Amino acid sequence: MAIFSVYVVNKAGGLIYQYDNYVPRAEVEKTFSFPLDLVLKIHDEKVVVSFGQRDGIRVGHAVLSINGVDVNGKFTAEGKEIQEYLRDPANYPVSIRFGRQKLSSNEKLMLASMFHSLFAIGSQLSPEVGSSGIEMLETDMFKLHCFQTLTGIKFIVLADPRQSGIDALLRKIYEIYSDFALKNPFYSLEMPIRCELFDQNLKSALEIAEKAGTFGPGS
Amino acid sequence: MTVHNLYIFDRNGTCLHYSEWNRKKQAGISKEEEFKLMYGMLFSIRSFVSKMSPLDMKDGFLSFQTSRYKLHYYETPTGIRLVMNTDLSVPNCRETLQQIYSTLYVDLIVKNPLCVLGESLQSELFNSKLDSFIRALPFFSVRAA
């Protein structure tokens, strides 16, 4: 069981804090001989598999490293284009590591504001009177829990579907936000949170929540 | 426990069927607008979820809940999307939606030569069978509606 990540979204839908607590490794390394039996394409400045799913390499996975050296977007470490490099038979056999591409900070920003609008639509399409927005969204791999404060700030936690105690954790994060971000004289409202104490306390709260502990009296 | 409403969309976003049972609040927009909004929301949730997921997913998006209702989602490999809104006490409805697809939609719509696929469903038999199916569900009970 695990807590994957935490997002804090301000009332305008801007991402003001993000923390990846646990990133599961789902990477496959395989040695290929010429010609490569996967079809690759460039998507968002990354080389991703577009056809030829096999041995745990799935469509949508990105090239992460070639011969043990991490790639840099669509270029190899030496600065050559990956697709060009893989077209040359002289470079084979080659060992390529594939995996889910990690979210860039831009993508995280985009996803946070996307959730902000989904939250609003969720409440508009309600068949019942007085509904809030999305509080919990479930998939087979993770559950997303969202807590919106009265002032409109959203705390979002992504966790394993079996993880319990997320509601208490969300309230605890709100408390940590009030104590260490809001009370910090150098913190300006609605702006990204860069407070050391907030980071530290958030991390320990996540640890406690993962061990299914409680946050003591008053929470 | 109750069922509020049910939407069936095809893969192009056309609303094939809509029915409601205990719906207390309308969205405040015309039905066509509401279908578009619902389909658009599901479309975005699908892409949102596939980007957010830390691992590759099998079934993908299953359901979400707000403070007042729960939305259950089921998508077939052909892109038919079934969406059912219930109240919060209803457990996972994946099997129910799958059953609606396999016993009602496939049998009464796909196998019916008079039903044009991709257009809103006119079959009276389907409507009445669906209505009695939903009313027979263990978690369907008409509260003082």
Tab-separated table of C-alpha atoms in Angstrom:
chain	number	residue	atom	x	y	z
A	1	MET	CA	0.000	0.000	0.000
A	2	ALA	CA	1.268	3.399	-0.822
A	3	ILE	CA	0.519	7.053	-1.234
A	4	PHE	CA	1.720	8.099	-4.661
A	5	SER	CA	1.571	11.872	-4.720
A	6	VAL	CA	0.088	15.047	-3.291
A	7	TYR	CA	-1.138	18.096	-5.207
A	8	VAL	CA	-2.313	21.433	-3.838
A	9	VAL	CA	-4.410	23.542	-6.203
A	10	ASN	CA	-5.365	27.142	-5.455
A	11	LYS	CA	-8.864	28.534	-5.968
A	12	ALA	CA	-8.077	29.635	-9.522
A	13	GLY	CA	-6.981	26.148	-10.568
A	14	GLY	CA	-3.256	26.795	-10.441
A	15	LEU	CA	-0.931	24.165	-9.042
A	16	ILE	CA	0.861	25.613	-6.021
A	17	TYR	CA	2.465	22.480	-4.619
A	18	GLN	CA	3.268	19.000	-5.841
A	19	TYR	CA	5.129	16.168	-4.205
A	20	ASP	CA	5.799	12.657	-5.526
A	21	ASN	CA	5.997	10.385	-2.510
A	22	TYR	CA	6.360	7.022	-4.190
A	23	VAL	CA	6.856	6.306	-7.871
A	24	PRO	CA	6.499	2.615	-8.650
A	25	ARG	CA	9.074	1.311	-11.088
A	26	ALA	CA	7.568	-0.208	-14.187
A	27	GLU	CA	10.452	-0.360	-16.573
A	28	VAL	CA	11.554	-3.026	-19.018
A	29	GLU	CA	15.037	-3.334	-20.428
A	30	LYS	CA	15.573	-5.490	-23.495
A	31	THR	CA	18.325	-6.118	-25.999
A	32	PHE	CA	17.322	-5.787	-29.637
A	33	SER	CA	18.992	-6.877	-32.841
A	34	PHE	CA	18.540	-5.120	-36.165
A	35	PRO	CA	15.898	-4.417	-37.394
A	36	LEU	CA	13.988	-3.131	-34.377
A	37	ASP	CA	10.616	-4.888	-34.153
A	38	LEU	CA	8.838	-1.956	-32.513
A	39	VAL	CA	7.414	1.084	-34.203
A	40	LEU	CA	8.501	4.269	-32.438
A	41	LYS	CA	7.222	7.773	-32.909
A	42	ILE	CA	7.915	11.170	-31.472
A	43	HIS	CA	5.283	12.468	-29.104
A	44	ASP	CA	5.767	15.562	-26.938
A	45	GLU	CA	9.521	15.634	-27.611
A	46	LYS	CA	9.850	12.044	-26.420
A	47	VAL	CA	10.257	8.799	-28.336
A	48	VAL	CA	7.329	6.517	-27.543
A	49	VAL	CA	6.190	3.087	-28.717
A	50	SER	CA	3.317	3.400	-31.165
A	51	PHE	CA	2.990	-0.208	-32.330
A	52	GLY	CA	4.349	-3.641	-31.449
A	53	GLN	CA	3.425	-4.194	-27.807
A	54	ARG	CA	5.461	-7.170	-26.409
A	55	ASP	CA	7.290	-8.527	-23.339
A	56	GLY	CA	5.917	-5.891	-21.011
A	57	ILE	CA	6.718	-3.045	-23.399
A	58	ARG	CA	3.408	-1.296	-23.939
A	59	VAL	CA	2.173	1.209	-26.468
A	60	GLY	CA	2.747	4.648	-24.948
A	61	HIS	CA	5.930	3.683	-23.119
A	62	ALA	CA	8.849	6.009	-23.736
A	63	VAL	CA	12.504	5.242	-24.408
A	64	LEU	CA	14.248	5.967	-21.102
A	65	SER	CA	17.794	4.829	-21.750
A	66	ILE	CA	19.934	3.275	-24.472
A	67	ASN	CA	22.763	0.893	-23.500
A	68	GLY	CA	22.368	1.959	-19.886
A	69	VAL	CA	22.771	5.686	-20.607
A	70	ASP	CA	19.726	7.861	-19.978
A	71	VAL	CA	18.330	9.649	-22.997
A	72	ASN	CA	17.536	13.314	-23.113
A	73	GLY	CA	14.078	13.783	-24.636
A	74	LYS	CA	14.304	12.629	-28.241
A	75	PHE	CA	18.114	12.733	-28.247
A	76	THR	CA	20.679	10.250	-26.969
A	77	ALA	CA	23.208	11.336	-24.364
A	78	GLU	CA	25.628	12.187	-27.179
A	79	GLY	CA	23.063	14.505	-28.736
A	80	LYS	CA	22.104	12.329	-31.694
A	81	GLU	CA	18.457	11.786	-32.597
A	82	ILE	CA	17.279	8.480	-31.109
A	83	GLN	CA	15.296	7.460	-34.187
A	84	GLU	CA	18.300	8.188	-36.397
A	85	TYR	CA	20.539	6.197	-34.058
A	86	LEU	CA	18.230	3.173	-34.099
A	87	ARG	CA	18.039	3.191	-37.886
A	88	ASP	CA	21.775	2.512	-38.170
A	89	PRO	CA	22.527	-1.277	-38.206
A	90	ALA	CA	26.081	-0.560	-36.942
A	91	ASN	CA	24.667	0.375	-33.515
A	92	TYR	CA	23.131	-3.042	-32.935
A	93	PRO	CA	22.755	-5.064	-30.757
A	94	VAL	CA	21.334	-2.343	-28.583
A	95	SER	CA	19.790	-2.496	-25.147
A	96	ILE	CA	16.849	-0.138	-24.647
A	97	ARG	CA	14.971	0.555	-21.435
A	98	PHE	CA	11.280	1.395	-21.798
A	99	GLY	CA	8.885	2.716	-19.192
A	100	ARG	CA	6.001	5.063	-18.524
A	101	GLN	CA	7.104	8.576	-19.168
A	102	LYS	CA	7.324	10.717	-16.063
A	103	LEU	CA	5.166	13.801	-15.891
A	104	SER	CA	6.992	17.030	-16.559
A	105	SER	CA	6.204	19.995	-14.324
A	106	ASN	CA	4.280	21.561	-17.200
A	107	GLU	CA	2.106	18.470	-17.534
A	108	LYS	CA	1.465	18.459	-13.791
A	109	LEU	CA	0.346	22.071	-13.992
A	110	MET	CA	-1.963	21.207	-16.862
A	111	LEU	CA	-3.430	18.159	-15.095
A	112	ALA	CA	-4.080	20.174	-11.950
A	113	SER	CA	-6.111	22.778	-13.794
A	114	MET	CA	-7.852	20.020	-15.730
A	115	PHE	CA	-8.975	18.471	-12.456
A	116	HIS	CA	-10.146	21.885	-11.296
A	117	SER	CA	-12.625	22.021	-14.206
A	118	LEU	CA	-13.659	18.360	-13.886
A	119	PHE	CA	-14.450	19.090	-10.248
A	120	ALA	CA	-16.781	21.912	-11.269
A	121	ILE	CA	-18.491	19.888	-14.025
A	122	GLY	CA	-18.959	16.988	-11.605
A	123	SER	CA	-21.012	19.194	-9.369
A	124	GLN	CA	-22.997	20.729	-12.248
A	125	LEU	CA	-24.073	17.332	-13.598
A	126	SER	CA	-25.274	16.165	-10.205
A	127	PRO	CA	-28.722	14.510	-10.115
A	128	GLU	CA	-29.053	15.561	-6.462
A	129	VAL	CA	-29.332	19.021	-4.976
A	130	GLY	CA	-26.348	20.581	-3.247
A	131	SER	CA	-23.613	18.301	-4.467
A	132	SER	CA	-19.919	19.095	-4.077
A	133	GLY	CA	-17.414	18.374	-6.823
A	134	ILE	CA	-15.464	15.136	-7.231
A	135	GLU	CA	-14.312	13.925	-3.825
A	136	MET	CA	-13.023	10.516	-4.791
A	137	LEU	CA	-12.166	9.131	-8.201
A	138	GLU	CA	-11.442	5.445	-8.535
A	139	THR	CA	-9.500	3.499	-11.149
A	140	ASP	CA	-8.089	-0.016	-10.968
A	141	MET	CA	-4.586	1.284	-10.204
A	142	PHE	CA	-5.151	4.234	-7.891
A	143	LYS	CA	-7.714	6.302	-6.066
A	144	LEU	CA	-7.676	10.077	-6.193
A	145	HIS	CA	-9.018	11.813	-3.116
A	146	CYS	CA	-9.788	15.502	-3.136
A	147	PHE	CA	-10.648	17.803	-0.259
A	148	GLN	CA	-11.756	21.329	-0.993
A	149	THR	CA	-11.529	23.814	1.840
A	150	LEU	CA	-14.085	26.575	2.424
A	151	THR	CA	-11.616	29.017	0.920
A	152	GLY	CA	-11.455	27.014	-2.307
A	153	ILE	CA	-8.047	25.394	-1.997
A	154	LYS	CA	-7.988	21.782	-3.131
A	155	PHE	CA	-5.778	19.147	-1.569
A	156	ILE	CA	-5.457	16.122	-3.818
A	157	VAL	CA	-3.902	12.818	-2.795
A	158	LEU	CA	-3.235	9.925	-5.162
A	159	ALA	CA	-3.024	6.629	-3.336
A	160	ASP	CA	-3.285	2.904	-3.724
A	161	PRO	CA	-6.975	1.803	-3.848
A	162	ARG	CA	-6.500	-0.214	-0.632
A	163	GLN	CA	-4.883	2.605	1.326
A	164	SER	CA	-7.085	3.736	4.206
A	165	GLY	CA	-7.120	6.860	6.315
A	166	ILE	CA	-6.867	9.290	3.416
A	167	ASP	CA	-9.640	11.542	4.721
A	168	ALA	CA	-7.724	12.093	7.947
A	169	LEU	CA	-4.560	12.683	5.937
A	170	LEU	CA	-6.257	15.359	3.799
A	171	ARG	CA	-7.389	17.224	6.916
A	172	LYS	CA	-3.895	16.876	8.335
A	173	ILE	CA	-2.378	18.350	5.165
A	174	TYR	CA	-4.805	21.279	5.485
A	175	GLU	CA	-3.609	21.757	9.044
A	176	ILE	CA	0.029	21.624	7.936
A	177	TYR	CA	-0.767	24.126	5.192
A	178	SER	CA	-2.385	26.495	7.676
A	179	ASP	CA	0.439	26.136	10.174
A	180	PHE	CA	3.505	26.228	7.963
A	181	ALA	CA	2.491	27.996	4.756
A	182	LEU	CA	-0.184	30.491	5.811
A	183	LYS	CA	1.587	31.470	9.030
A	184	ASN	CA	4.885	31.911	7.234
A	185	PRO	CA	5.342	35.691	6.794
A	186	PHE	CA	7.279	35.150	3.571
A	187	TYR	CA	4.515	33.124	1.933
A	188	SER	CA	2.190	35.034	-0.375
A	189	LEU	CA	-1.302	33.657	-0.868
A	190	GLU	CA	-2.151	31.707	-4.036
A	191	MET	CA	1.537	31.437	-4.912
A	192	PRO	CA	3.656	28.283	-5.074
A	193	ILE	CA	4.500	26.950	-1.619
A	194	ARG	CA	8.222	27.005	-0.940
A	195	CYS	CA	8.428	26.479	2.795
A	196	GLU	CA	10.874	24.027	4.308
A	197	LEU	CA	8.748	23.281	7.357
A	198	PHE	CA	5.730	22.559	5.147
A	199	ASP	CA	7.790	20.025	3.187
A	200	GLN	CA	9.125	18.328	6.305
A	201	ASN	CA	5.794	18.072	8.046
A	202	LEU	CA	4.014	16.882	4.924
A	203	LYS	CA	6.562	14.107	4.472
A	204	SER	CA	6.184	12.899	8.033
A	205	ALA	CA	2.368	13.045	7.751
A	206	LEU	CA	2.562	10.861	4.630
A	207	GLU	CA	4.788	8.381	6.467
A	208	ILE	CA	2.354	8.178	9.349
A	209	ALA	CA	-0.596	7.748	6.989
A	210	GLU	CA	1.156	4.946	5.102
A	211	LYS	CA	1.763	3.092	8.339
A	212	ALA	CA	-1.978	3.564	9.047
A	213	GLY	CA	-1.231	5.591	12.145
A	214	THR	CA	-3.325	8.400	13.567
A	215	PHE	CA	-2.283	12.001	13.826
A	216	GLY	CA	-2.823	12.328	17.547
A	217	PRO	CA	-5.393	14.467	19.348
A	218	GLY	CA	-7.008	17.365	17.562
A	219	SER	CA	-7.030	15.791	14.115
B	1	MET	CA	-30.081	3.408	-1.985
B	2	THR	CA	-31.295	4.438	-5.359
B	3	VAL	CA	-30.446	4.846	-9.007
B	4	HIS	CA	-30.673	8.372	-10.382
B	5	ASN	CA	-30.089	8.057	-14.108
B	6	LEU	CA	-28.351	6.144	-16.871
B	7	TYR	CA	-26.612	7.342	-20.017
B	8	ILE	CA	-25.411	5.196	-22.927
B	9	PHE	CA	-22.941	6.809	-25.315
B	10	ASP	CA	-21.386	5.392	-28.450
B	11	ARG	CA	-17.769	5.925	-29.322
B	12	ASN	CA	-18.460	9.096	-31.281
B	13	GLY	CA	-20.109	10.751	-28.317
B	14	THR	CA	-23.708	10.383	-29.483
B	15	CYS	CA	-26.041	9.760	-26.606
B	16	LEU	CA	-27.828	6.527	-27.594
B	17	HIS	CA	-30.052	6.314	-24.588
B	18	TYR	CA	-30.964	8.294	-21.511
B	19	SER	CA	-33.367	7.444	-18.754
B	20	GLU	CA	-33.858	8.702	-15.247
B	21	TRP	CA	-35.554	7.333	-12.153
B	22	ASN	CA	-35.071	9.397	-9.030
B	23	ARG	CA	-33.492	12.567	-10.232
B	24	LYS	CA	-34.007	15.552	-7.956
B	25	LYS	CA	-32.065	18.193	-9.841
B	26	GLN	CA	-31.658	18.949	-13.534
B	27	ALA	CA	-28.414	20.394	-14.795
B	28	GLY	CA	-30.127	23.619	-15.840
B	29	ILE	CA	-29.240	23.167	-19.515
B	30	SER	CA	-30.985	21.405	-22.392
B	31	LYS	CA	-30.663	17.634	-22.607
B	32	GLU	CA	-28.437	17.824	-25.712
B	33	GLU	CA	-26.098	20.205	-23.909
B	34	GLU	CA	-26.078	17.978	-20.873
B	35	PHE	CA	-25.148	14.900	-22.927
B	36	LYS	CA	-22.309	16.795	-24.539
B	37	LEU	CA	-21.083	18.007	-21.176
B	38	MET	CA	-21.272	14.534	-19.676
B	39	TYR	CA	-19.461	12.931	-22.607
B	40	GLY	CA	-16.861	15.668	-22.585
B	41	MET	CA	-16.271	15.226	-18.903
B	42	LEU	CA	-15.819	11.456	-19.264
B	43	PHE	CA	-13.509	11.953	-22.225
B	44	SER	CA	-11.352	14.319	-20.195
B	45	ILE	CA	-11.404	12.087	-17.129
B	46	ARG	CA	-10.173	9.198	-19.272
B	47	SER	CA	-7.199	11.143	-20.549
B	48	PHE	CA	-6.593	12.717	-17.137
B	49	VAL	CA	-6.544	9.339	-15.444
B	50	SER	CA	-4.262	7.714	-18.004
B	51	LYS	CA	-1.742	10.526	-17.560
B	52	MET	CA	-1.989	10.600	-13.769
B	53	SER	CA	-1.686	6.866	-13.240
B	54	PRO	CA	1.664	5.784	-11.789
B	55	LEU	CA	1.348	2.387	-13.498
B	56	ASP	CA	-0.309	1.063	-16.651
B	57	MET	CA	-3.996	0.498	-16.083
B	58	LYS	CA	-6.173	-2.397	-17.182
B	59	ASP	CA	-9.746	-1.182	-16.804
B	60	GLY	CA	-8.945	2.482	-16.296
B	61	PHE	CA	-11.557	4.809	-14.846
B	62	LEU	CA	-14.211	3.012	-12.775
B	63	SER	CA	-16.188	5.556	-10.772
B	64	PHE	CA	-16.143	8.837	-8.953
B	65	GLN	CA	-18.154	10.207	-6.102
B	66	THR	CA	-19.057	13.620	-4.790
B	67	SER	CA	-20.751	14.428	-1.508
B	68	ARG	CA	-24.177	13.510	-2.931
B	69	TYR	CA	-23.883	10.981	-5.729
B	70	LYS	CA	-21.667	8.338	-7.273
B	71	LEU	CA	-21.042	7.939	-11.000
B	72	HIS	CA	-20.254	4.461	-12.291
B	73	TYR	CA	-18.554	4.060	-15.639
B	74	TYR	CA	-18.114	1.068	-17.908
B	75	GLU	CA	-16.596	1.080	-21.357
B	76	THR	CA	-16.651	-1.789	-23.815
B	77	PRO	CA	-13.726	-2.454	-26.172
B	78	THR	CA	-15.926	-1.123	-29.006
B	79	GLY	CA	-16.239	2.218	-27.260
B	80	ILE	CA	-19.818	1.990	-25.964
B	81	ARG	CA	-19.871	3.855	-22.647
B	82	LEU	CA	-22.414	3.159	-19.948
B	83	VAL	CA	-22.760	5.691	-17.175
B	84	MET	CA	-24.972	5.255	-14.160
B	85	ASN	CA	-25.480	7.713	-11.340
B	86	THR	CA	-26.514	6.292	-8.002
B	87	ASP	CA	-26.361	7.438	-4.435
B	88	LEU	CA	-23.254	6.942	-2.303
B	89	SER	CA	-24.177	3.697	-0.570
B	90	VAL	CA	-24.132	1.645	-3.786
B	91	PRO	CA	-21.042	-0.577	-4.126
B	92	ASN	CA	-19.114	-1.213	-7.346
B	93	CYS	CA	-21.541	-1.474	-10.274
B	94	ARG	CA	-19.216	-2.722	-12.959
B	95	GLU	CA	-20.983	-6.083	-13.263
B	96	THR	CA	-24.395	-4.447	-13.441
B	97	LEU	CA	-23.310	-2.191	-16.289
B	98	GLN	CA	-21.628	-5.092	-18.038
B	99	GLN	CA	-24.873	-7.030	-17.727
B	100	ILE	CA	-26.869	-4.159	-19.225
B	101	TYR	CA	-24.468	-4.203	-22.143
B	102	SER	CA	-24.320	-7.966	-22.694
B	103	THR	CA	-27.902	-8.987	-21.996
B	104	LEU	CA	-29.846	-5.897	-23.043
B	105	TYR	CA	-27.820	-3.846	-25.508
B	106	VAL	CA	-26.282	-6.719	-27.466
B	107	ASP	CA	-29.424	-8.857	-27.496
B	108	LEU	CA	-32.011	-6.192	-28.167
B	109	ILE	CA	-30.107	-3.567	-30.164
B	110	VAL	CA	-27.112	-5.127	-31.886
B	111	LYS	CA	-29.101	-8.230	-32.911
B	112	ASN	CA	-32.099	-6.186	-34.012
B	113	PRO	CA	-31.916	-5.496	-37.753
B	114	LEU	CA	-34.243	-2.511	-37.412
B	115	CYS	CA	-31.942	-0.654	-35.019
B	116	VAL	CA	-29.439	1.580	-36.754
B	117	LEU	CA	-26.181	1.570	-34.815
B	118	GLY	CA	-24.887	4.976	-33.932
B	119	GLU	CA	-28.296	6.595	-33.647
B	120	SER	CA	-30.326	7.167	-30.535
B	121	LEU	CA	-32.174	4.008	-29.556
B	122	GLN	CA	-35.886	3.895	-30.434
B	123	SER	CA	-36.564	0.308	-29.413
B	124	GLU	CA	-39.552	0.143	-27.079
B	125	LEU	CA	-38.631	-3.347	-25.956
B	126	PHE	CA	-35.139	-2.190	-24.938
B	127	ASN	CA	-36.551	0.733	-22.982
B	128	SER	CA	-39.025	-1.366	-21.055
B	129	LYS	CA	-36.568	-4.220	-20.417
B	130	LEU	CA	-33.973	-1.730	-19.187
B	131	ASP	CA	-36.509	-0.048	-16.949
B	132	SER	CA	-37.552	-3.317	-15.344
B	133	PHE	CA	-33.908	-4.418	-15.066
B	134	ILE	CA	-32.978	-1.268	-13.164
B	135	ARG	CA	-36.089	-1.420	-10.985
B	136	ALA	CA	-35.233	-5.018	-10.070
B	137	LEU	CA	-31.724	-4.130	-8.887
B	138	PRO	CA	-31.148	-4.860	-5.183
B	139	PHE	CA	-30.084	-1.266	-4.543
B	140	PHE	CA	-32.995	0.321	-6.394
B	141	SER	CA	-35.646	1.446	-4.017
B	142	VAL	CA	-37.953	4.316	-4.623
B	143	ARG	CA	-37.653	6.726	-1.771
B	144	ALA	CA	-40.412	9.242	-1.324
B	145	ALA	CA	-39.549	10.744	-4.693
